[in-house]
């Protein structure tokens, strides 16, 4: 079975640094069911392709005495020896990805850390993928993640087209994503489409799924199907996974209707796939933090840790602090970050503190930037001045990034009637004029300059679904404060 991964990022040979596999060498790795080989059919500055070729030994796959047999796609007696496992992409290829590209899956790169954190142009091809559900299902699971999907059914026999198509597709994915995200999508979704895992699914597979699906699975429109198939239709495990995903969704507070997060439908049935508003909001916040040059960052009101996970994945942020008034939310964030499993050096970059944003907290002083992502609307309006004093007056980070819903846009959400907010815990939601007035007042009162923008597809009359402001202290103000310390 074969998978190729191509980039046109310049220099394209940096792909070798990200995968930790040199383009000038052929490398081989032993697997429980065969051998994996990594080679580069092309490698120059303009274009580089890495190929993962997995050779499966059916005798090894069949197992030995005392081993519990895994699911095979064929039920006849010799099915464990005579099958399509050596040729069609499946969980065997997923396991090979996990072993061969371990550091790339985790998003790390010793030689190119900034590139590992950046989205780059990628093309993935799996020429033979057993796809239970056909090409349409491949589009349904990959397209919401930002991929342009070409899934071409493979005919049973090209010489006899009247026989129709086989159960296999030739899959090509193109998009601009982080390499780690791309590999984790493949790790989860290749066996999901094949729907026939080669090994016994134990309870620890739930943790593997949530780890690989961090940042995207909880918001995926096909998360129930993905969870059920990945866990080999084991109802108890799938139920546990769905419950934990529900916790993550609650902590991340998605909008009222995921199906229209990106904006109103054009009605032509041909909309390009797009990431959810929650994902786009995080990306916008991260971009603002990178533009500010911040390295020590506060996530104020961090909830279950969705933004914290993205911050920790970017090594330019040398210290990341999450605060929340809820100890339960902090426990969920710790689990989401897998703090108990991180190496000590990585764990030392992260702090989780219980803190209320309406009270001054000396621990929060001296940071480069702070984020209030979907936080202010959870406070009763009379408590806003206390937050302003605690964050802008006392903590005084160099940059503060604020996001909040645009209430004018709510009419675009089906079932969200007049006077209703996007979340039951929201105390208010601002119009664009109200948000701009609040930002201007706070900036003037506390010595910040501000820019205001939006996140999500912009409606010409209603604006964007999410409002975003970046408030920055002047260099002169910061230098004066440093001089007096």
Tab-separated table of C-alpha atoms in Angstrom:
chain	number	residue	atom	x	y	z
A	1	UNK	CA	0.000	0.000	0.000
A	2	UNK	CA	1.210	3.486	-0.819
A	3	UNK	CA	0.770	7.062	0.394
A	4	UNK	CA	2.527	10.097	-1.083
A	5	UNK	CA	2.851	13.520	0.504
A	6	UNK	CA	3.871	16.492	-1.660
A	7	UNK	CA	4.580	20.152	-0.931
A	8	UNK	CA	5.467	23.145	-3.088
A	9	UNK	CA	6.525	25.268	-0.113
A	10	UNK	CA	9.934	26.771	-0.897
A	11	UNK	CA	12.382	25.311	-0.272
A	12	UNK	CA	10.262	22.196	-0.711
A	13	UNK	CA	13.041	19.941	0.594
A	14	UNK	CA	12.265	21.317	4.072
A	15	UNK	CA	9.668	18.542	4.049
A	16	UNK	CA	12.541	16.233	4.961
A	17	UNK	CA	13.209	18.268	8.109
A	18	UNK	CA	9.530	18.165	9.106
A	19	UNK	CA	9.272	14.402	8.573
A	20	UNK	CA	12.785	13.815	10.003
A	21	UNK	CA	13.563	11.682	6.949
A	22	UNK	CA	16.417	12.704	4.625
A	23	UNK	CA	15.398	13.043	0.955
A	24	UNK	CA	18.642	11.438	-0.258
A	25	UNK	CA	18.062	8.154	1.580
A	26	UNK	CA	15.686	5.216	1.495
A	27	UNK	CA	14.794	4.210	5.039
A	28	UNK	CA	13.046	1.046	6.199
A	29	UNK	CA	11.205	0.267	9.425
A	30	UNK	CA	10.009	-3.039	10.856
A	31	UNK	CA	6.297	-3.295	11.581
A	32	UNK	CA	4.398	-6.072	13.375
A	33	UNK	CA	2.795	-7.047	10.060
A	34	UNK	CA	5.588	-6.224	7.595
A	35	UNK	CA	7.959	-3.423	6.601
A	36	UNK	CA	7.547	0.298	5.904
A	37	UNK	CA	9.810	2.192	3.508
A	38	UNK	CA	10.194	5.970	3.160
A	39	UNK	CA	11.639	7.380	-0.075
A	40	UNK	CA	11.468	10.571	-2.117
A	41	UNK	CA	10.498	10.155	-5.809
A	42	UNK	CA	11.185	13.889	-6.292
A	43	UNK	CA	13.032	16.399	-4.142
A	44	UNK	CA	14.083	19.861	-5.281
A	45	UNK	CA	13.522	23.435	-4.168
A	46	UNK	CA	10.211	23.810	-6.018
A	47	UNK	CA	8.543	20.465	-5.282
A	48	UNK	CA	9.187	17.586	-2.909
A	49	UNK	CA	7.315	14.290	-2.534
A	50	UNK	CA	7.739	11.778	0.281
A	51	UNK	CA	6.363	8.291	-0.288
A	52	UNK	CA	5.416	5.818	2.434
A	53	UNK	CA	5.328	2.284	1.044
A	54	UNK	CA	4.096	-0.482	3.349
A	55	UNK	CA	4.757	-4.119	2.502
A	56	UNK	CA	2.444	-6.440	4.418
A	57	UNK	CA	3.292	-10.042	5.155
A	58	UNK	CA	-0.070	-11.913	5.258
A	59	UNK	CA	1.458	-14.627	7.463
A	60	UNK	CA	2.495	-12.045	10.066
A	61	UNK	CA	-0.880	-10.379	9.795
A	62	UNK	CA	-2.607	-13.689	10.400
A	63	UNK	CA	-0.988	-13.822	13.808
A	64	UNK	CA	0.297	-16.608	15.874
A	65	UNK	CA	-0.831	-18.918	18.589
A	66	UNK	CA	-2.527	-17.178	21.466
A	67	UNK	CA	-3.128	-13.859	19.693
A	68	UNK	CA	-6.644	-12.513	19.531
A	69	UNK	CA	-7.486	-12.145	15.857
A	70	UNK	CA	-8.370	-8.762	14.440
A	71	UNK	CA	-11.164	-7.908	12.077
A	72	UNK	CA	-10.555	-8.767	8.422
A	73	UNK	CA	-12.584	-7.464	5.503
A	74	UNK	CA	-13.523	-10.971	4.368
A	75	UNK	CA	-15.323	-13.568	6.389
A	76	UNK	CA	-14.376	-16.798	4.596
A	77	UNK	CA	-12.022	-19.317	6.207
A	78	UNK	CA	-8.797	-18.111	4.566
A	79	UNK	CA	-9.784	-14.473	4.878
A	80	UNK	CA	-6.912	-13.698	7.237
A	81	UNK	CA	-4.435	-14.836	4.550
A	82	UNK	CA	-6.224	-14.073	1.274
A	83	UNK	CA	-7.423	-10.442	1.395
A	84	UNK	CA	-6.681	-6.914	0.207
A	85	UNK	CA	-4.613	-5.870	3.254
A	86	UNK	CA	-1.250	-5.791	1.409
A	87	UNK	CA	-2.628	-3.497	-1.291
A	88	UNK	CA	-5.390	-1.208	0.014
A	89	UNK	CA	-4.839	1.577	2.550
A	90	UNK	CA	-6.217	0.669	5.963
A	91	UNK	CA	-5.380	0.837	9.660
A	92	UNK	CA	-2.078	-0.853	8.727
A	93	UNK	CA	-1.074	2.301	6.887
A	94	UNK	CA	-2.307	4.381	9.817
A	95	UNK	CA	-0.108	2.393	12.214
A	96	UNK	CA	2.852	2.843	9.884
A	97	UNK	CA	2.276	6.619	9.881
A	98	UNK	CA	2.290	6.636	13.678
A	99	UNK	CA	5.589	4.778	13.886
A	100	UNK	CA	7.501	6.300	10.970
A	101	UNK	CA	6.413	9.943	11.362
A	102	UNK	CA	5.995	10.045	15.144
A	103	UNK	CA	7.551	13.482	15.765
A	104	UNK	CA	5.784	15.039	12.750
A	105	UNK	CA	2.419	13.793	14.055
A	106	UNK	CA	3.113	15.586	17.330
A	107	UNK	CA	3.853	18.839	15.505
A	108	UNK	CA	7.487	19.042	16.548
A	109	UNK	CA	10.598	19.796	14.501
A	110	UNK	CA	13.996	20.417	16.019
A	111	UNK	CA	15.357	21.975	12.826
A	112	UNK	CA	12.283	23.857	11.547
A	113	UNK	CA	10.007	24.611	14.545
A	114	UNK	CA	8.412	27.683	12.946
A	115	UNK	CA	7.640	25.779	9.745
A	116	UNK	CA	6.110	22.915	11.741
A	117	UNK	CA	3.695	25.432	13.273
A	118	UNK	CA	2.802	26.988	9.909
A	119	UNK	CA	0.241	25.958	7.295
A	120	UNK	CA	1.951	24.932	4.038
A	121	UNK	CA	0.598	23.744	0.668
A	122	UNK	CA	0.156	19.964	0.723
A	123	UNK	CA	-1.082	17.260	-1.611
A	124	UNK	CA	-1.771	13.771	-0.308
A	125	UNK	CA	-2.485	10.824	-2.569
A	126	UNK	CA	-3.607	7.349	-1.596
A	127	UNK	CA	-3.991	5.502	-4.909
A	128	UNK	CA	-5.910	2.551	-3.461
A	129	UNK	CA	-8.175	3.088	-0.453
A	130	UNK	CA	-10.906	0.693	0.536
A	131	UNK	CA	-13.780	3.089	1.151
A	132	UNK	CA	-16.904	1.613	2.692
A	133	UNK	CA	-19.452	4.251	1.782
A	134	UNK	CA	-17.892	5.253	-1.520
A	135	UNK	CA	-16.296	8.426	-2.772
A	136	UNK	CA	-19.071	10.567	-1.291
A	137	UNK	CA	-18.122	9.510	2.243
A	138	UNK	CA	-14.475	10.409	1.624
A	139	UNK	CA	-15.620	13.934	0.755
A	140	UNK	CA	-17.843	14.110	3.851
A	141	UNK	CA	-15.043	13.282	6.273
A	142	UNK	CA	-12.120	15.204	4.718
A	143	UNK	CA	-13.770	18.317	3.243
A	144	UNK	CA	-14.843	19.892	6.596
A	145	UNK	CA	-11.164	19.876	7.602
A	146	UNK	CA	-10.147	22.242	4.810
A	147	UNK	CA	-9.192	19.700	2.148
A	148	UNK	CA	-10.209	19.809	-1.495
A	149	UNK	CA	-11.107	16.159	-2.083
A	150	UNK	CA	-10.872	14.152	-5.302
A	151	UNK	CA	-12.062	10.582	-4.721
A	152	UNK	CA	-12.236	8.608	-7.951
A	153	UNK	CA	-13.877	5.158	-7.834
A	154	UNK	CA	-11.658	2.414	-9.221
A	155	UNK	CA	-13.448	0.132	-11.737
A	156	UNK	CA	-13.581	-3.594	-11.063
A	157	UNK	CA	-11.967	-4.199	-14.431
A	158	UNK	CA	-11.094	-1.460	-16.908
A	159	UNK	CA	-11.610	-3.937	-19.749
A	160	UNK	CA	-15.209	-4.526	-18.645
A	161	UNK	CA	-16.707	-1.158	-17.626
A	162	UNK	CA	-20.170	-2.721	-17.471
A	163	UNK	CA	-19.077	-4.537	-14.316
A	164	UNK	CA	-19.126	-1.192	-12.505
A	165	UNK	CA	-16.913	0.203	-9.763
A	166	UNK	CA	-15.064	-1.658	-7.042
A	167	UNK	CA	-15.142	-0.821	-3.325
A	168	UNK	CA	-11.877	1.142	-3.718
A	169	UNK	CA	-11.150	4.787	-4.538
A	170	UNK	CA	-8.107	6.723	-5.701
A	171	UNK	CA	-7.958	9.549	-3.136
A	172	UNK	CA	-6.211	12.898	-3.602
A	173	UNK	CA	-6.345	15.666	-0.985
A	174	UNK	CA	-5.059	19.196	-1.561
A	175	UNK	CA	-4.990	22.019	0.941
A	176	UNK	CA	-2.911	24.431	3.011
A	177	UNK	CA	-2.550	22.987	6.497
A	178	UNK	CA	-0.005	22.265	9.187
A	179	UNK	CA	1.770	19.021	8.401
A	180	UNK	CA	0.897	17.663	11.861
A	181	UNK	CA	-2.795	18.334	11.262
A	182	UNK	CA	-2.661	16.611	7.871
A	183	UNK	CA	-0.989	13.513	9.312
A	184	UNK	CA	-3.445	13.300	12.211
A	185	UNK	CA	-6.382	13.563	9.791
A	186	UNK	CA	-4.960	10.626	7.842
A	187	UNK	CA	-4.131	8.653	10.976
A	188	UNK	CA	-7.767	8.747	12.091
A	189	UNK	CA	-9.708	8.786	8.821
A	190	UNK	CA	-7.955	6.157	6.694
A	191	UNK	CA	-9.058	3.294	8.983
A	192	UNK	CA	-12.457	4.977	9.380
A	193	UNK	CA	-13.090	4.800	5.635
A	194	UNK	CA	-11.748	1.253	5.421
A	195	UNK	CA	-13.878	0.260	8.461
A	196	UNK	CA	-11.917	-2.946	9.174
A	197	UNK	CA	-9.193	-2.539	11.807
A	198	UNK	CA	-6.399	-5.061	11.738
A	199	UNK	CA	-5.998	-5.182	15.528
A	200	UNK	CA	-8.114	-5.622	18.616
A	201	UNK	CA	-9.519	-2.300	19.819
A	202	UNK	CA	-8.807	-1.829	23.527
A	203	UNK	CA	-10.048	0.965	25.843
A	204	UNK	CA	-6.856	2.990	25.324
A	205	UNK	CA	-7.965	3.556	21.721
A	206	UNK	CA	-10.327	6.243	23.037
A	207	UNK	CA	-7.347	8.279	24.255
A	208	UNK	CA	-5.558	7.730	20.929
A	209	UNK	CA	-8.585	8.975	19.015
A	210	UNK	CA	-9.035	12.104	21.142
A	211	UNK	CA	-5.319	12.840	21.032
A	212	UNK	CA	-5.147	12.605	17.235
A	213	UNK	CA	-8.484	14.410	16.894
A	214	UNK	CA	-7.558	17.331	19.164
A	215	UNK	CA	-8.713	20.615	17.683
A	216	UNK	CA	-10.930	19.180	14.938
A	217	UNK	CA	-12.876	16.045	15.838
A	218	UNK	CA	-15.177	17.628	18.434
A	219	UNK	CA	-16.518	20.051	15.816
A	220	UNK	CA	-16.600	17.623	12.887
A	221	UNK	CA	-20.107	17.113	11.427
A	222	UNK	CA	-19.384	13.370	11.038
A	223	UNK	CA	-17.848	12.895	14.488
A	224	UNK	CA	-20.358	10.169	15.454
A	225	UNK	CA	-19.565	8.062	12.380
A	226	UNK	CA	-15.824	8.673	12.761
A	227	UNK	CA	-15.892	7.699	16.431
A	228	UNK	CA	-17.985	4.590	15.866
A	229	UNK	CA	-15.860	3.267	13.014
A	230	UNK	CA	-12.491	4.152	14.547
A	231	UNK	CA	-13.457	2.207	17.658
A	232	UNK	CA	-14.575	-0.790	15.585
A	233	UNK	CA	-18.262	-0.327	16.478
A	234	UNK	CA	-17.643	-1.097	20.155
A	235	UNK	CA	-20.623	0.717	21.654
A	236	UNK	CA	-19.205	1.244	25.148
A	237	UNK	CA	-15.984	2.794	23.840
A	238	UNK	CA	-17.808	4.909	21.270
A	239	UNK	CA	-20.173	6.152	23.982
A	240	UNK	CA	-17.253	7.156	26.208
A	241	UNK	CA	-15.533	8.945	23.336
A	242	UNK	CA	-18.689	10.836	22.348
A	243	UNK	CA	-19.243	11.923	25.948
A	244	UNK	CA	-15.716	13.297	26.158
A	245	UNK	CA	-16.122	15.049	22.811
A	246	UNK	CA	-19.327	16.612	24.108
A	247	UNK	CA	-17.361	17.990	27.073
A	248	UNK	CA	-14.848	19.522	24.686
A	249	UNK	CA	-17.599	21.062	22.580
A	250	UNK	CA	-19.235	22.537	25.656
A	251	UNK	CA	-15.925	23.964	26.851
A	252	UNK	CA	-15.250	25.464	23.416
A	253	UNK	CA	-18.776	26.923	23.139
A	254	UNK	CA	-19.532	26.431	19.439
A	255	UNK	CA	-22.223	28.605	17.840
A	256	UNK	CA	-25.853	27.596	17.884
A	257	UNK	CA	-25.794	25.995	14.415
A	258	UNK	CA	-22.523	24.397	13.235
A	259	UNK	CA	-23.868	23.883	9.730
A	260	UNK	CA	-23.867	27.613	8.945
A	261	UNK	CA	-20.935	28.879	10.993
A	262	UNK	CA	-19.108	30.276	7.984
A	263	UNK	CA	-21.990	32.532	6.897
A	264	UNK	CA	-25.219	32.461	4.915
A	265	UNK	CA	-25.679	29.908	2.169
A	266	UNK	CA	-25.465	31.095	-1.442
A	267	UNK	CA	-28.210	28.646	-2.315
A	268	UNK	CA	-26.366	27.185	-5.301
A	269	UNK	CA	-25.360	23.963	-3.515
A	270	UNK	CA	-21.711	24.451	-4.520
A	271	UNK	CA	-20.133	26.093	-1.504
A	272	UNK	CA	-16.470	25.362	-0.884
A	273	UNK	CA	-15.794	23.416	2.319
A	274	UNK	CA	-14.657	25.622	5.182
A	275	UNK	CA	-13.425	25.246	8.700
A	276	UNK	CA	-15.848	25.793	11.570
A	277	UNK	CA	-16.140	29.247	13.095
A	278	UNK	CA	-14.503	27.973	16.310
A	279	UNK	CA	-11.429	26.877	14.330
A	280	UNK	CA	-11.299	30.100	12.308
A	281	UNK	CA	-11.597	32.139	15.486
A	282	UNK	CA	-8.642	30.347	17.055
A	283	UNK	CA	-6.597	30.855	13.895
A	284	UNK	CA	-7.393	34.575	13.890
A	285	UNK	CA	-6.366	34.923	17.547
A	286	UNK	CA	-3.124	33.026	16.934
A	287	UNK	CA	-2.352	35.241	13.939
A	288	UNK	CA	-2.882	38.369	16.043
A	289	UNK	CA	-0.578	37.035	18.771
A	290	UNK	CA	2.125	36.168	16.240
A	291	UNK	CA	1.867	39.639	14.679
A	292	UNK	CA	2.327	41.186	18.122
A	293	UNK	CA	5.603	39.318	18.647
A	294	UNK	CA	4.406	37.935	21.984
A	295	UNK	CA	6.189	34.981	23.558
A	296	UNK	CA	4.577	34.887	27.048
A	297	UNK	CA	0.803	34.641	26.701
A	298	UNK	CA	-2.229	34.548	29.016
A	299	UNK	CA	-5.432	32.765	27.951
A	300	UNK	CA	-7.916	34.424	30.315
A	301	UNK	CA	-11.087	32.385	30.782
A	302	UNK	CA	-9.466	29.438	29.015
A	303	UNK	CA	-12.367	27.011	29.547
A	304	UNK	CA	-11.529	23.496	28.400
A	305	UNK	CA	-8.267	24.516	26.746
A	306	UNK	CA	-9.015	24.636	23.017
A	307	UNK	CA	-6.848	27.713	22.463
A	308	UNK	CA	-4.242	26.519	24.966
A	309	UNK	CA	-3.670	23.403	22.839
A	310	UNK	CA	-2.934	25.547	19.793
A	311	UNK	CA	-0.680	27.900	21.771
A	312	UNK	CA	1.376	25.051	23.192
A	313	UNK	CA	1.824	23.580	19.707
A	314	UNK	CA	3.592	26.787	18.605
A	315	UNK	CA	7.068	26.991	20.127
A	316	UNK	CA	7.324	30.743	19.659
A	317	UNK	CA	5.109	30.949	22.770
A	318	UNK	CA	7.651	30.142	25.458
A	319	UNK	CA	5.222	30.464	28.388
A	320	UNK	CA	1.503	29.791	28.177
A	321	UNK	CA	-0.850	30.444	31.104
A	322	UNK	CA	-4.502	29.442	31.197
A	323	UNK	CA	-6.818	30.870	33.841
A	324	UNK	CA	-10.437	30.144	34.638
A	325	UNK	CA	-12.743	30.601	37.591
A	326	UNK	CA	-13.948	26.986	37.177
A	327	UNK	CA	-11.759	24.227	38.603
A	328	UNK	CA	-13.693	21.727	36.470
A	329	UNK	CA	-12.775	23.637	33.304
A	330	UNK	CA	-9.106	23.664	34.358
A	331	UNK	CA	-9.210	19.902	34.967
A	332	UNK	CA	-10.663	19.436	31.488
A	333	UNK	CA	-7.941	21.668	30.026
A	334	UNK	CA	-5.247	19.630	31.798
A	335	UNK	CA	-6.673	16.437	30.355
A	336	UNK	CA	-6.947	17.977	26.906
A	337	UNK	CA	-3.304	19.113	27.099
A	338	UNK	CA	-2.253	15.671	28.448
A	339	UNK	CA	-0.131	17.398	31.096
A	340	UNK	CA	0.524	14.138	32.897
A	341	UNK	CA	2.137	12.689	29.758
A	342	UNK	CA	4.136	15.637	28.455
A	343	UNK	CA	7.941	15.689	28.773
A	344	UNK	CA	9.122	17.878	31.635
A	345	UNK	CA	10.579	20.566	29.364
A	346	UNK	CA	7.272	20.877	27.499
A	347	UNK	CA	5.215	20.776	30.701
A	348	UNK	CA	7.271	23.614	32.197
A	349	UNK	CA	5.964	25.982	29.492
A	350	UNK	CA	2.368	25.607	30.730
A	351	UNK	CA	0.579	27.006	33.783
A	352	UNK	CA	-3.064	26.525	34.761
A	353	UNK	CA	-4.327	28.895	37.465
A	354	UNK	CA	-7.738	29.344	39.034
A	355	UNK	CA	-8.490	33.042	38.903
A	356	UNK	CA	-11.503	35.344	38.571
A	357	UNK	CA	-11.139	38.067	35.944
A	358	UNK	CA	-13.078	40.589	38.015
A	359	UNK	CA	-10.366	40.636	40.719
A	360	UNK	CA	-6.770	41.828	40.538
A	361	UNK	CA	-4.271	38.966	40.412
A	362	UNK	CA	-0.556	39.823	40.738
A	363	UNK	CA	0.402	36.557	39.028
A	364	UNK	CA	-0.951	37.929	35.740
A	365	UNK	CA	1.325	40.976	35.565
A	366	UNK	CA	4.247	41.242	33.179
A	367	UNK	CA	3.021	39.136	30.246
A	368	UNK	CA	3.451	40.066	26.588
A	369	UNK	CA	-0.127	39.344	25.583
A	370	UNK	CA	-3.499	38.202	26.904
A	371	UNK	CA	-6.523	36.713	25.172
A	372	UNK	CA	-10.188	37.173	26.094
A	373	UNK	CA	-11.723	34.788	23.576
A	374	UNK	CA	-15.521	34.600	23.890
A	375	UNK	CA	-15.294	35.665	27.544
A	376	UNK	CA	-16.652	39.175	28.115
A	377	UNK	CA	-20.225	38.259	27.122
A	378	UNK	CA	-20.386	35.820	30.077
A	379	UNK	CA	-20.168	38.673	32.599
A	380	UNK	CA	-23.095	40.692	33.846
A	381	UNK	CA	-22.651	44.203	32.369
A	382	UNK	CA	-22.179	45.835	35.803
A	383	UNK	CA	-19.119	43.579	36.315
A	384	UNK	CA	-17.346	44.710	33.135
A	385	UNK	CA	-15.579	47.677	34.800
A	386	UNK	CA	-14.021	45.250	37.305
A	387	UNK	CA	-12.692	43.098	34.433
A	388	UNK	CA	-11.362	46.170	32.659
A	389	UNK	CA	-9.492	47.257	35.783
A	390	UNK	CA	-8.115	43.773	36.503
A	391	UNK	CA	-6.911	43.091	32.946
A	392	UNK	CA	-6.102	46.472	31.376
A	393	UNK	CA	-5.342	48.427	34.543
A	394	UNK	CA	-3.564	45.898	36.788
A	395	UNK	CA	-2.218	43.018	34.649
A	396	UNK	CA	-1.469	45.431	31.734
A	397	UNK	CA	-0.175	42.971	29.087
A	398	UNK	CA	1.440	44.515	26.004
A	399	UNK	CA	-1.345	43.246	23.761
A	400	UNK	CA	-4.899	42.118	24.493
A	401	UNK	CA	-6.911	40.184	21.900
A	402	UNK	CA	-10.682	40.179	22.451
A	403	UNK	CA	-13.334	38.228	20.539
A	404	UNK	CA	-17.090	38.281	21.100
A	405	UNK	CA	-20.226	37.417	19.081
A	406	UNK	CA	-21.792	39.935	16.708
A	407	UNK	CA	-25.453	39.906	17.745
A	408	UNK	CA	-26.530	41.439	14.428
A	409	UNK	CA	-25.416	38.256	12.662
A	410	UNK	CA	-27.645	35.991	14.755
A	411	UNK	CA	-30.525	36.235	12.263
A	412	UNK	CA	-28.408	34.086	9.928
A	413	UNK	CA	-28.629	31.153	12.362
A	414	UNK	CA	-31.639	28.942	11.807
A	415	UNK	CA	-33.764	28.589	14.933
A	416	UNK	CA	-32.098	31.507	16.745
A	417	UNK	CA	-35.038	33.835	17.151
A	418	UNK	CA	-35.131	37.507	18.053
A	419	UNK	CA	-33.778	38.250	21.508
A	420	UNK	CA	-31.989	34.890	21.853
A	421	UNK	CA	-28.246	34.593	22.372
A	422	UNK	CA	-25.873	31.984	20.958
A	423	UNK	CA	-25.222	30.409	24.337
A	424	UNK	CA	-27.454	30.057	27.377
A	425	UNK	CA	-24.755	31.530	29.661
A	426	UNK	CA	-24.317	34.751	27.656
A	427	UNK	CA	-25.387	37.815	29.637
A	428	UNK	CA	-25.356	40.077	26.560
A	429	UNK	CA	-24.168	40.161	22.953
A	430	UNK	CA	-22.983	43.405	21.362
A	431	UNK	CA	-23.776	45.007	18.039
A	432	UNK	CA	-20.777	46.205	16.033
A	433	UNK	CA	-21.337	49.781	17.173
A	434	UNK	CA	-21.595	48.743	20.836
A	435	UNK	CA	-18.404	46.693	20.639
A	436	UNK	CA	-16.513	49.503	18.894
A	437	UNK	CA	-17.646	51.965	21.569
A	438	UNK	CA	-16.506	49.649	24.393
A	439	UNK	CA	-13.119	49.051	22.752
A	440	UNK	CA	-12.568	52.783	22.203
A	441	UNK	CA	-13.492	53.608	25.793
A	442	UNK	CA	-11.189	50.936	27.262
A	443	UNK	CA	-8.292	51.861	24.973
A	444	UNK	CA	-8.568	55.532	25.883
A	445	UNK	CA	-8.918	54.876	29.606
A	446	UNK	CA	-5.942	52.526	29.909
A	447	UNK	CA	-3.466	53.777	27.316
A	448	UNK	CA	-3.953	51.339	24.471
A	449	UNK	CA	-4.421	51.740	20.738
A	450	UNK	CA	-6.975	49.466	19.080
A	451	UNK	CA	-7.874	47.884	15.759
A	452	UNK	CA	-11.185	46.123	15.145
A	453	UNK	CA	-11.939	43.351	12.646
A	454	UNK	CA	-14.041	40.243	12.249
A	455	UNK	CA	-13.826	36.485	11.916
A	456	UNK	CA	-15.886	34.364	9.530
A	457	UNK	CA	-17.532	35.150	6.223
A	458	UNK	CA	-18.674	38.770	6.114
A	459	UNK	CA	-22.283	39.596	5.355
A	460	UNK	CA	-22.497	42.942	3.504
A	461	UNK	CA	-25.276	44.124	5.802
A	462	UNK	CA	-24.566	42.337	9.074
A	463	UNK	CA	-20.792	41.999	9.235
A	464	UNK	CA	-18.899	38.923	10.441
A	465	UNK	CA	-20.282	36.405	12.967
A	466	UNK	CA	-17.406	37.069	15.386
A	467	UNK	CA	-15.996	40.486	16.323
A	468	UNK	CA	-12.272	40.772	17.083
A	469	UNK	CA	-10.253	43.631	18.581
A	470	UNK	CA	-6.508	43.912	19.161
A	471	UNK	CA	-5.530	46.455	21.828
A	472	UNK	CA	-1.817	47.321	22.054
A	473	UNK	CA	0.143	49.471	24.459
A	474	UNK	CA	2.535	51.926	22.832
A	475	UNK	CA	6.277	51.200	22.907
A	476	UNK	CA	6.782	54.450	24.809
A	477	UNK	CA	4.317	53.377	27.496
A	478	UNK	CA	6.019	49.999	27.901
A	479	UNK	CA	9.506	51.532	28.082
A	480	UNK	CA	8.382	53.991	30.773
A	481	UNK	CA	6.984	51.147	32.882
A	482	UNK	CA	10.141	49.047	32.460
A	483	UNK	CA	12.255	52.046	33.507
A	484	UNK	CA	10.295	52.522	36.762
A	485	UNK	CA	10.533	48.867	37.829
